[in-house]
């Protein structure tokens, strides 16, 4: 690992001289605001890409390693040519032994493969990169038929099974890396907006972004891409402002189009646009002993959606039937923060990270009126295992008033006196065992208060809680095979 001994590091507003950088940011594939090995949302396709495990300061006992000289040499040769191979595989199993609507188990698997191309090395275009990533989704990722919760799913859920294009984009840095333009096929929920490299460390309650962002927009799953254009401006090394436009194409979410070239790549199926804007401040281990990230964002979705309560005649649809009243336009405001707050060693990368997010509905009637996320990650909880992690996260939704009325109308139509809860809350606790370079095994436990039952036409009675447990196996190709990765900037 390279060290740069002349860098000043800011710690809680104070300047400390000659501490030495803990990470060589220019040679890390992502913005290293948390230690490797953390699944970083800043990677290709938004799902994870991490700095090489060799960049960690701690010594981790491994069960095995896939590193070999031939693969390392091949990776270095590809790097000299400007080609970077990337990919990952995530396998998850979940069990609902108690509560919910049904007891049972479910499994899903997501495998992604892609490549990054440094066009300066390939054809001499400074600051230009091409990103391509595709993934195959299979299994029963949605746990709603067991837990009763629409949003208590395995975090790597895809819209549908199939081999899908996740990203195909041109990424251009201009004006001495002050301006970045991204254009092509992509998805704003893959870490571009309201993202954190901490979220995909959890298996059940969130990944890529807080679920309120997904619930309150028509943008499809993070496994699928639509046309995108994003501009990122960096006034300083730590601050940024970005905004973009994404095509809203609901047919991608509803059927197996897979985002490959074809009719989906036209604009005739678009039913609106999605406009996110975000500004923030972010540090990392190369310039801050206690990395932090704060951001504020706003989204505007112009697409048509169904009113949760009224039909086209202005009557309660659950009671009188009919077609849902079409509505257009939804806006929301969000705020995020994360901060490493404690470390056993001042210059180390082990420590406690706190994080939180809040989403607020400003206009329209999407399902979630307010959404909240909070939690902690204890990175390297034991000195003997500096790359393991302990994670605790809570996510809560306060539902839209019209949706609450509609659900209560449904209960009354069923001749039930039960009332639908105004809130749904989820808790997840997990532990990630970094068993080998590029491999993490993470058992998890999830408890859900007041599952939402939104996927049920006939509402079950007295579903007050659900218990879910399981395990995730994550493999990332670059650290697993000791391959280089291309650094890209998203913040």
Short mmCIF file of C-alpha atoms in Angstrom, two decimals:
data_model
loop_
_atom_site.label_atom_id
_atom_site.label_comp_id
_atom_site.label_asym_id
_atom_site.label_seq_id
_atom_site.Cartn_x
_atom_site.Cartn_y
_atom_site.Cartn_z
CA UNK A 1 0.00 0.00 0.00
CA UNK A 2 1.28 3.43 -0.88
CA UNK A 3 1.60 6.00 1.86
CA UNK A 4 1.69 9.76 1.43
CA UNK A 5 3.39 11.16 4.49
CA UNK A 6 2.97 14.85 3.67
CA UNK A 7 -0.83 14.94 3.75
CA UNK A 8 -2.57 16.91 6.50
CA UNK A 9 -5.63 15.21 7.98
CA UNK A 10 -8.58 17.07 9.47
CA UNK A 11 -10.05 15.51 12.60
CA UNK A 12 -13.21 17.10 14.00
CA UNK A 13 -12.18 20.49 12.62
CA UNK A 14 -8.60 20.34 13.89
CA UNK A 15 -5.56 19.98 11.67
CA UNK A 16 -3.02 17.31 12.48
CA UNK A 17 0.34 17.40 10.71
CA UNK A 18 2.04 14.48 9.00
CA UNK A 19 -0.36 11.76 10.13
CA UNK A 20 0.03 9.95 6.82
CA UNK A 21 -2.82 8.82 4.62
CA UNK A 22 -4.53 5.61 5.61
CA UNK A 23 -5.58 4.90 2.04
CA UNK A 24 -4.29 5.93 -1.37
CA UNK A 25 -7.50 7.40 -2.75
CA UNK A 26 -6.25 7.67 -6.33
CA UNK A 27 -5.62 3.94 -6.47
CA UNK A 28 -8.83 2.83 -4.79
CA UNK A 29 -11.77 1.88 -7.04
CA UNK A 30 -14.29 3.79 -4.94
CA UNK A 31 -14.46 6.76 -2.63
CA UNK A 32 -12.99 5.01 0.44
CA UNK A 33 -15.05 6.63 3.18
CA UNK A 34 -15.23 3.34 5.05
CA UNK A 35 -12.60 0.61 5.21
CA UNK A 36 -12.28 -2.29 2.83
CA UNK A 37 -13.90 -4.80 2.87
CA UNK A 38 -17.24 -2.94 2.81
CA UNK A 39 -19.66 -3.46 -0.11
CA UNK A 40 -19.55 0.01 -1.61
CA UNK A 41 -22.58 1.48 -3.31
CA UNK A 42 -20.20 3.58 -5.41
CA UNK A 43 -19.14 0.59 -7.48
CA UNK A 44 -20.14 -0.44 -10.96
CA UNK A 45 -23.87 -0.96 -11.21
CA UNK A 46 -24.30 0.53 -7.78
CA UNK A 47 -23.80 -2.82 -6.09
CA UNK A 48 -20.76 -3.49 -4.58
CA UNK A 49 -17.20 -2.81 -5.61
CA UNK A 50 -14.55 -2.58 -2.94
CA UNK A 51 -10.96 -1.56 -2.52
CA UNK A 52 -8.57 -4.49 -2.59
CA UNK A 53 -8.28 -6.28 0.71
CA UNK A 54 -4.55 -5.53 0.61
CA UNK A 55 -5.38 -1.90 1.42
CA UNK A 56 -6.56 -2.78 4.91
CA UNK A 57 -4.12 -2.04 7.70
CA UNK A 58 -5.17 -5.06 9.77
CA UNK A 59 -4.20 -8.70 9.36
CA UNK A 60 -7.26 -10.90 8.88
CA UNK A 61 -7.16 -14.69 9.42
CA UNK A 62 -8.60 -16.29 6.27
CA UNK A 63 -9.95 -19.79 5.71
CA UNK A 64 -8.73 -19.81 2.10
CA UNK A 65 -7.61 -17.53 -0.75
CA UNK A 66 -8.15 -17.63 -4.51
CA UNK A 67 -5.18 -15.37 -5.20
CA UNK A 68 -2.63 -16.79 -7.62
CA UNK A 69 0.23 -15.34 -9.66
CA UNK A 70 -1.33 -16.07 -13.05
CA UNK A 71 -4.57 -14.23 -12.26
CA UNK A 72 -2.73 -11.31 -10.65
CA UNK A 73 -0.45 -10.99 -13.69
CA UNK A 74 -3.44 -11.10 -16.05
CA UNK A 75 -5.15 -8.37 -14.05
CA UNK A 76 -2.08 -6.14 -14.20
CA UNK A 77 -1.79 -6.68 -17.96
CA UNK A 78 -5.47 -5.72 -18.43
CA UNK A 79 -4.94 -2.64 -16.26
CA UNK A 80 -2.10 -1.49 -18.52
CA UNK A 81 -4.48 -1.83 -21.48
CA UNK A 82 -7.17 0.18 -19.66
CA UNK A 83 -9.57 -2.73 -19.11
CA UNK A 84 -10.89 -3.62 -15.66
CA UNK A 85 -12.95 -6.74 -15.05
CA UNK A 86 -15.58 -6.50 -12.32
CA UNK A 87 -18.35 -8.63 -10.90
CA UNK A 88 -19.89 -10.23 -7.86
CA UNK A 89 -22.23 -12.98 -6.71
CA UNK A 90 -24.72 -12.73 -3.85
CA UNK A 91 -26.62 -15.77 -2.58
CA UNK A 92 -29.22 -15.36 0.13
CA UNK A 93 -31.58 -17.63 2.03
CA UNK A 94 -34.29 -16.45 4.41
CA UNK A 95 -36.64 -18.20 6.82
CA UNK A 96 -39.80 -16.89 8.52
CA UNK A 97 -40.31 -19.20 11.53
CA UNK A 98 -42.81 -17.05 13.43
CA UNK A 99 -45.36 -14.30 12.84
CA UNK A 100 -46.14 -12.89 9.43
CA UNK A 101 -48.75 -14.50 7.22
CA UNK A 102 -47.03 -17.82 6.43
CA UNK A 103 -44.09 -19.79 7.77
CA UNK A 104 -41.57 -20.79 5.15
CA UNK A 105 -38.22 -20.24 3.49
CA UNK A 106 -37.04 -18.57 0.28
CA UNK A 107 -33.83 -18.15 -1.69
CA UNK A 108 -32.41 -15.83 -4.30
CA UNK A 109 -29.19 -15.42 -6.21
CA UNK A 110 -27.77 -12.42 -8.04
CA UNK A 111 -24.65 -12.64 -10.16
CA UNK A 112 -23.24 -9.59 -11.91
CA UNK A 113 -20.46 -9.26 -14.44
CA UNK A 114 -19.05 -6.28 -16.25
CA UNK A 115 -16.06 -4.22 -17.26
CA UNK A 116 -14.78 -0.66 -16.92
CA UNK A 117 -12.74 0.91 -19.69
CA UNK A 118 -10.22 3.73 -19.18
CA UNK A 119 -10.41 5.53 -22.52
CA UNK A 120 -7.31 7.59 -21.83
CA UNK A 121 -5.23 4.41 -21.91
CA UNK A 122 -7.20 2.86 -24.76
CA UNK A 123 -7.68 5.72 -27.25
CA UNK A 124 -6.18 8.76 -25.53
CA UNK A 125 -9.33 10.58 -24.31
CA UNK A 126 -8.45 12.20 -20.94
CA UNK A 127 -10.93 11.66 -18.11
CA UNK A 128 -13.19 9.34 -20.12
CA UNK A 129 -14.52 6.00 -18.90
CA UNK A 130 -17.09 3.50 -20.15
CA UNK A 131 -18.96 1.34 -17.66
CA UNK A 132 -20.83 -1.83 -18.57
CA UNK A 133 -22.53 -4.13 -16.10
CA UNK A 134 -25.13 -6.89 -16.48
CA UNK A 135 -26.61 -9.23 -13.92
CA UNK A 136 -28.74 -12.31 -13.62
CA UNK A 137 -31.47 -12.40 -10.98
CA UNK A 138 -33.18 -15.60 -9.87
CA UNK A 139 -35.11 -16.98 -6.93
CA UNK A 140 -37.80 -15.72 -4.57
CA UNK A 141 -36.32 -12.52 -3.21
CA UNK A 142 -39.61 -11.03 -2.08
CA UNK A 143 -40.54 -12.31 1.38
CA UNK A 144 -43.93 -10.58 1.48
CA UNK A 145 -45.92 -13.79 1.12
CA UNK A 146 -44.31 -14.97 4.36
CA UNK A 147 -43.70 -11.83 6.44
CA UNK A 148 -46.64 -9.85 5.10
CA UNK A 149 -44.31 -6.91 4.50
CA UNK A 150 -43.91 -5.46 1.02
CA UNK A 151 -40.60 -3.88 2.02
CA UNK A 152 -39.19 -6.57 4.34
CA UNK A 153 -37.46 -8.36 1.47
CA UNK A 154 -34.02 -9.73 0.81
CA UNK A 155 -32.04 -6.63 -0.06
CA UNK A 156 -30.77 -7.83 -3.44
CA UNK A 157 -34.27 -8.08 -4.89
CA UNK A 158 -34.67 -7.64 -8.64
CA UNK A 159 -37.81 -6.62 -10.49
CA UNK A 160 -37.96 -10.03 -12.15
CA UNK A 161 -35.75 -12.98 -13.05
CA UNK A 162 -33.53 -12.70 -16.09
CA UNK A 163 -30.20 -11.50 -17.45
CA UNK A 164 -30.41 -7.72 -17.42
CA UNK A 165 -28.29 -4.70 -18.36
CA UNK A 166 -27.65 -2.75 -15.17
CA UNK A 167 -25.41 -0.04 -16.62
CA UNK A 168 -24.01 1.00 -19.98
CA UNK A 169 -22.69 4.54 -19.67
CA UNK A 170 -20.05 7.09 -20.66
CA UNK A 171 -18.44 8.83 -17.67
CA UNK A 172 -16.48 12.00 -18.51
CA UNK A 173 -14.35 14.13 -16.18
CA UNK A 174 -13.71 17.73 -17.27
CA UNK A 175 -12.02 20.92 -16.05
CA UNK A 176 -9.37 19.22 -13.92
CA UNK A 177 -11.87 16.83 -12.34
CA UNK A 178 -14.27 19.56 -11.24
CA UNK A 179 -17.12 18.46 -13.53
CA UNK A 180 -18.31 14.91 -14.26
CA UNK A 181 -20.91 14.01 -16.88
CA UNK A 182 -22.55 10.58 -16.90
CA UNK A 183 -24.83 9.56 -19.79
CA UNK A 184 -26.28 6.32 -21.10
CA UNK A 185 -28.29 3.60 -19.40
CA UNK A 186 -28.42 3.46 -15.60
CA UNK A 187 -30.55 3.88 -12.49
CA UNK A 188 -30.56 6.68 -9.88
CA UNK A 189 -31.22 4.23 -7.04
CA UNK A 190 -27.93 2.41 -7.53
CA UNK A 191 -26.01 4.76 -5.26
CA UNK A 192 -26.16 7.83 -7.46
CA UNK A 193 -28.67 9.51 -5.11
CA UNK A 194 -29.39 8.92 -1.41
CA UNK A 195 -26.81 6.16 -1.38
CA UNK A 196 -24.36 4.92 1.20
CA UNK A 197 -21.69 2.26 1.04
CA UNK A 198 -23.09 0.98 4.35
CA UNK A 199 -26.58 0.06 3.14
CA UNK A 200 -25.73 -3.09 1.18
CA UNK A 201 -24.01 -4.53 4.22
CA UNK A 202 -27.53 -5.41 5.39
CA UNK A 203 -29.44 -8.38 4.01
CA UNK A 204 -33.12 -7.73 4.64
CA UNK A 205 -34.28 -4.16 5.21
CA UNK A 206 -32.40 -1.96 2.75
CA UNK A 207 -29.81 -1.76 0.01
CA UNK A 208 -28.79 0.91 -2.50
CA UNK A 209 -31.04 3.53 -0.87
CA UNK A 210 -33.65 3.82 1.89
CA UNK A 211 -36.82 2.01 0.81
CA UNK A 212 -38.87 5.24 0.96
CA UNK A 213 -37.03 6.46 -2.13
CA UNK A 214 -38.08 3.32 -4.02
CA UNK A 215 -41.64 3.23 -2.66
CA UNK A 216 -42.33 6.85 -3.61
CA UNK A 217 -41.18 6.78 -7.23
CA UNK A 218 -41.86 4.93 -10.47
CA UNK A 219 -38.17 4.33 -11.19
CA UNK A 220 -37.71 0.55 -11.56
CA UNK A 221 -35.52 -1.81 -9.59
CA UNK A 222 -31.80 -1.17 -9.31
CA UNK A 223 -31.26 -4.28 -11.44
CA UNK A 224 -32.72 -2.49 -14.50
CA UNK A 225 -31.53 0.55 -16.45
CA UNK A 226 -33.25 3.40 -18.27
CA UNK A 227 -31.88 6.41 -20.14
CA UNK A 228 -29.96 8.75 -17.86
CA UNK A 229 -28.06 12.02 -17.85
CA UNK A 230 -26.30 13.27 -14.72
CA UNK A 231 -24.00 16.21 -13.99
CA UNK A 232 -21.72 16.24 -10.93
CA UNK A 233 -19.87 19.39 -9.85
CA UNK A 234 -17.13 19.37 -7.20
CA UNK A 235 -16.48 22.91 -5.89
CA UNK A 236 -13.94 21.47 -3.43
CA UNK A 237 -12.35 18.10 -2.83
CA UNK A 238 -14.94 17.28 -0.16
CA UNK A 239 -18.12 18.96 -1.45
CA UNK A 240 -20.33 18.17 -4.42
CA UNK A 241 -23.57 19.12 -6.16
CA UNK A 242 -25.24 16.82 -8.66
CA UNK A 243 -28.48 16.50 -10.57
CA UNK A 244 -29.89 14.45 -13.39
CA UNK A 245 -32.82 13.14 -15.36
CA UNK A 246 -33.90 9.51 -15.71
CA UNK A 247 -36.54 8.06 -18.00
CA UNK A 248 -39.52 6.45 -16.25
CA UNK A 249 -40.53 3.33 -18.20
CA UNK A 250 -42.92 1.21 -16.10
CA UNK A 251 -42.94 -1.69 -18.59
CA UNK A 252 -39.36 -2.50 -17.58
CA UNK A 253 -40.52 -3.13 -14.04
CA UNK A 254 -43.57 -5.16 -14.99
CA UNK A 255 -42.13 -7.57 -17.54
CA UNK A 256 -38.94 -9.29 -18.57
CA UNK A 257 -37.48 -6.75 -21.00
CA UNK A 258 -34.04 -6.97 -19.39
CA UNK A 259 -32.87 -3.56 -20.67
CA UNK A 260 -31.03 -5.04 -23.66
CA UNK A 261 -31.09 -3.08 -26.95
CA UNK A 262 -34.53 -3.24 -28.53
CA UNK A 263 -37.91 -1.53 -28.20
CA UNK A 264 -37.09 -0.54 -24.60
CA UNK A 265 -34.30 1.70 -25.84
CA UNK A 266 -36.76 3.95 -27.66
CA UNK A 267 -38.51 6.83 -25.93
CA UNK A 268 -42.06 5.91 -26.97
CA UNK A 269 -42.64 3.80 -23.84
CA UNK A 270 -41.61 6.55 -21.43
CA UNK A 271 -44.38 7.74 -19.11
CA UNK A 272 -42.52 10.48 -17.32
CA UNK A 273 -39.17 11.66 -16.02
CA UNK A 274 -37.41 11.44 -12.69
CA UNK A 275 -35.37 14.48 -11.57
CA UNK A 276 -33.11 14.07 -8.50
CA UNK A 277 -30.80 16.76 -7.10
CA UNK A 278 -28.32 16.33 -4.24
CA UNK A 279 -25.62 18.34 -2.51
CA UNK A 280 -23.26 17.06 0.12
CA UNK A 281 -19.96 16.88 1.94
CA UNK A 282 -17.85 13.71 2.16
CA UNK A 283 -14.43 12.82 3.49
CA UNK A 284 -12.46 9.57 3.47
CA UNK A 285 -9.52 7.89 5.13
CA UNK A 286 -7.03 9.68 2.90
CA UNK A 287 -7.96 13.07 4.41
CA UNK A 288 -9.88 12.44 7.64
CA UNK A 289 -9.20 10.12 10.55
CA UNK A 290 -12.96 10.03 11.23
CA UNK A 291 -14.62 9.96 7.77
CA UNK A 292 -18.04 11.52 7.46
CA UNK A 293 -20.72 12.16 4.84
CA UNK A 294 -23.69 14.53 4.92
CA UNK A 295 -26.11 15.27 2.09
CA UNK A 296 -29.45 16.89 1.30
CA UNK A 297 -31.54 15.95 -1.72
CA UNK A 298 -34.79 16.54 -3.58
CA UNK A 299 -36.64 14.40 -6.14
CA UNK A 300 -39.44 15.16 -8.60
CA UNK A 301 -41.24 12.32 -10.39
CA UNK A 302 -43.47 13.50 -13.27
CA UNK A 303 -44.99 10.09 -14.04
CA UNK A 304 -48.62 9.04 -13.58
CA UNK A 305 -49.51 6.96 -10.52
CA UNK A 306 -52.72 5.61 -8.97
CA UNK A 307 -54.42 7.52 -6.17
CA UNK A 308 -54.34 5.23 -3.11
CA UNK A 309 -57.91 6.08 -2.05
CA UNK A 310 -60.16 7.44 -4.80
CA UNK A 311 -61.55 6.04 -8.05
CA UNK A 312 -62.15 8.11 -11.18
CA UNK A 313 -65.53 9.26 -9.78
CA UNK A 314 -63.93 10.60 -6.60
CA UNK A 315 -65.32 7.77 -4.43
CA UNK A 316 -63.44 5.43 -2.10
CA UNK A 317 -62.29 2.63 -4.40
CA UNK A 318 -62.07 -0.03 -1.66
CA UNK A 319 -65.78 0.52 -0.94
CA UNK A 320 -67.26 1.39 -4.34
CA UNK A 321 -64.81 -0.29 -6.72
CA UNK A 322 -63.89 1.19 -10.06
CA UNK A 323 -60.60 2.32 -11.56
CA UNK A 324 -58.02 4.17 -9.49
CA UNK A 325 -57.91 7.90 -10.09
CA UNK A 326 -54.76 8.78 -12.08
CA UNK A 327 -52.45 11.32 -10.47
CA UNK A 328 -49.29 12.95 -11.78
CA UNK A 329 -46.31 14.39 -9.95
CA UNK A 330 -44.63 13.49 -6.65
CA UNK A 331 -41.86 15.29 -4.78
CA UNK A 332 -39.82 14.39 -1.73
CA UNK A 333 -36.98 15.79 0.34
CA UNK A 334 -34.31 13.65 1.97
CA UNK A 335 -31.36 14.13 4.29
CA UNK A 336 -28.55 11.69 5.15
CA UNK A 337 -25.63 11.58 7.54
CA UNK A 338 -22.94 9.11 8.53
CA UNK A 339 -19.90 9.54 10.74
CA UNK A 340 -17.18 7.38 12.23
CA UNK A 341 -17.40 8.40 15.88
CA UNK A 342 -14.96 6.13 17.72
CA UNK A 343 -11.81 4.13 17.00
CA UNK A 344 -9.63 1.99 19.27
CA UNK A 345 -6.55 3.34 17.46
CA UNK A 346 -6.37 6.90 16.17
CA UNK A 347 -4.66 5.99 12.90
CA UNK A 348 -6.50 2.71 12.40
CA UNK A 349 -9.51 1.88 10.24
CA UNK A 350 -11.44 -0.12 12.81
CA UNK A 351 -14.19 1.76 14.59
CA UNK A 352 -17.84 2.62 15.11
CA UNK A 353 -19.85 4.31 12.34
CA UNK A 354 -23.28 5.86 12.96
CA UNK A 355 -25.66 6.57 10.08
CA UNK A 356 -29.16 7.89 9.47
CA UNK A 357 -31.53 9.11 6.77
CA UNK A 358 -34.98 10.69 6.59
CA UNK A 359 -37.37 11.08 3.64
CA UNK A 360 -40.28 13.53 3.63
CA UNK A 361 -43.17 13.59 1.17
CA UNK A 362 -43.71 17.14 -0.09
CA UNK A 363 -46.44 16.70 -2.69
CA UNK A 364 -48.60 13.97 -4.15
CA UNK A 365 -49.78 10.86 -2.34
CA UNK A 366 -47.10 8.18 -2.61
CA UNK A 367 -47.29 5.33 -0.06
CA UNK A 368 -44.74 6.67 2.42
CA UNK A 369 -45.44 10.02 4.08
CA UNK A 370 -42.20 9.92 6.05
CA UNK A 371 -39.42 7.34 6.10
CA UNK A 372 -36.57 6.99 8.59
CA UNK A 373 -33.38 4.92 8.70
CA UNK A 374 -30.85 4.74 11.51
CA UNK A 375 -28.15 2.39 12.66
CA UNK A 376 -24.54 1.61 13.31
CA UNK A 377 -21.73 -0.46 11.87
CA UNK A 378 -18.94 -1.62 14.14
CA UNK A 379 -16.11 -2.17 11.69
CA UNK A 380 -13.59 -4.69 13.01
CA UNK A 381 -15.31 -5.35 16.37
CA UNK A 382 -12.43 -7.65 17.36
CA UNK A 383 -8.77 -6.78 16.94
CA UNK A 384 -8.10 -10.34 15.77
CA UNK A 385 -10.67 -9.94 12.94
CA UNK A 386 -10.24 -6.35 11.67
CA UNK A 387 -12.30 -6.87 8.50
CA UNK A 388 -15.41 -8.38 10.07
CA UNK A 389 -18.32 -6.12 10.92
CA UNK A 390 -21.36 -5.95 13.17
CA UNK A 391 -24.37 -4.09 11.79
CA UNK A 392 -27.60 -2.86 13.39
CA UNK A 393 -30.21 -0.96 11.37
CA UNK A 394 -33.77 0.26 11.94
CA UNK A 395 -36.12 1.44 9.19
CA UNK A 396 -39.58 2.91 9.79
CA UNK A 397 -42.38 4.16 7.54
CA UNK A 398 -45.20 6.53 8.37
CA UNK A 399 -47.87 5.82 5.77
CA UNK A 400 -49.73 8.37 3.65
CA UNK A 401 -53.08 9.45 5.11
CA UNK A 402 -55.07 8.42 2.03
CA UNK A 403 -53.43 4.99 2.02
CA UNK A 404 -54.37 4.51 5.68
CA UNK A 405 -58.01 5.37 4.90
CA UNK A 406 -58.02 2.97 1.94
CA UNK A 407 -56.63 0.08 4.01
CA UNK A 408 -59.17 0.70 6.77
CA UNK A 409 -61.94 0.76 4.13
CA UNK A 410 -60.72 -2.64 2.96
CA UNK A 411 -60.95 -4.04 6.50
CA UNK A 412 -64.50 -2.68 6.85
CA UNK A 413 -65.48 -4.25 3.53
CA UNK A 414 -64.26 -7.56 4.98
CA UNK A 415 -66.54 -6.94 8.01
CA UNK A 416 -63.51 -6.55 10.26
CA UNK A 417 -63.11 -3.96 12.99
CA UNK A 418 -59.34 -4.09 12.77
CA UNK A 419 -57.42 -0.88 12.07
CA UNK A 420 -54.37 -0.67 9.85
CA UNK A 421 -51.25 0.55 11.65
CA UNK A 422 -49.97 4.01 10.72
CA UNK A 423 -46.34 2.83 10.98
CA UNK A 424 -44.24 -0.14 9.93
CA UNK A 425 -40.87 -0.66 11.64
CA UNK A 426 -38.07 -3.12 10.86
CA UNK A 427 -34.96 -4.03 12.82
CA UNK A 428 -32.01 -5.98 11.43
CA UNK A 429 -28.92 -7.24 13.23
CA UNK A 430 -26.18 -9.02 11.29
CA UNK A 431 -22.54 -10.03 11.51
CA UNK A 432 -20.25 -10.21 8.48
CA UNK A 433 -17.46 -12.79 8.58
CA UNK A 434 -14.75 -11.90 6.04
CA UNK A 435 -13.73 -15.53 5.53
CA UNK A 436 -11.42 -14.96 2.54
CA UNK A 437 -10.29 -12.13 0.26
CA UNK A 438 -13.48 -11.07 -1.50
CA UNK A 439 -15.80 -13.36 0.50
CA UNK A 440 -18.19 -12.42 3.31
CA UNK A 441 -20.69 -14.69 5.08
CA UNK A 442 -23.32 -12.63 6.92
CA UNK A 443 -26.02 -14.28 9.06
CA UNK A 444 -28.84 -11.89 9.95
CA UNK A 445 -31.91 -11.51 12.14
CA UNK A 446 -34.88 -9.28 11.28
CA UNK A 447 -37.95 -8.32 13.30
CA UNK A 448 -40.88 -6.45 11.71
CA UNK A 449 -43.53 -4.57 13.67
CA UNK A 450 -46.90 -4.17 11.89
CA UNK A 451 -46.20 -5.71 8.46
CA UNK A 452 -47.93 -3.54 5.85
CA UNK A 453 -49.89 -6.27 3.96
CA UNK A 454 -49.91 -4.02 0.87
CA UNK A 455 -49.58 -6.96 -1.53
CA UNK A 456 -52.78 -8.63 -0.28
CA UNK A 457 -56.18 -8.05 -1.89
CA UNK A 458 -57.82 -9.74 1.12
CA UNK A 459 -56.13 -8.46 4.27
CA UNK A 460 -55.13 -11.06 6.87
CA UNK A 461 -56.17 -10.30 10.44
CA UNK A 462 -53.96 -9.78 13.48
CA UNK A 463 -50.61 -9.79 11.68
CA UNK A 464 -48.77 -7.78 14.30
CA UNK A 465 -45.19 -8.92 13.72
CA UNK A 466 -42.90 -11.10 11.63
CA UNK A 467 -39.59 -12.73 12.45
CA UNK A 468 -37.14 -13.40 9.63
CA UNK A 469 -33.65 -14.85 9.77
CA UNK A 470 -31.16 -16.10 7.23
CA UNK A 471 -27.68 -15.80 5.79
CA UNK A 472 -26.02 -14.04 2.84
CA UNK A 473 -22.89 -15.10 0.99
CA UNK A 474 -21.18 -12.29 -0.91
CA UNK A 475 -18.33 -12.78 -3.36
CA UNK A 476 -16.64 -9.90 -5.17
CA UNK A 477 -14.43 -10.83 -8.08
CA UNK A 478 -11.82 -8.06 -7.89
CA UNK A 479 -10.65 -8.66 -4.30
CA UNK A 480 -11.30 -12.41 -4.58
CA UNK A 481 -8.91 -12.80 -7.53
CA UNK A 482 -6.64 -9.85 -6.66
CA UNK A 483 -7.70 -7.86 -9.73
CA UNK A 484 -7.32 -4.08 -10.11
CA UNK A 485 -10.41 -1.88 -10.27
CA UNK A 486 -11.00 1.47 -11.92
CA UNK A 487 -11.61 4.46 -9.66
CA UNK A 488 -14.84 6.31 -10.46
CA UNK A 489 -16.30 9.39 -8.81
CA UNK A 490 -19.97 9.65 -7.77
CA UNK A 491 -19.73 12.21 -4.93
#
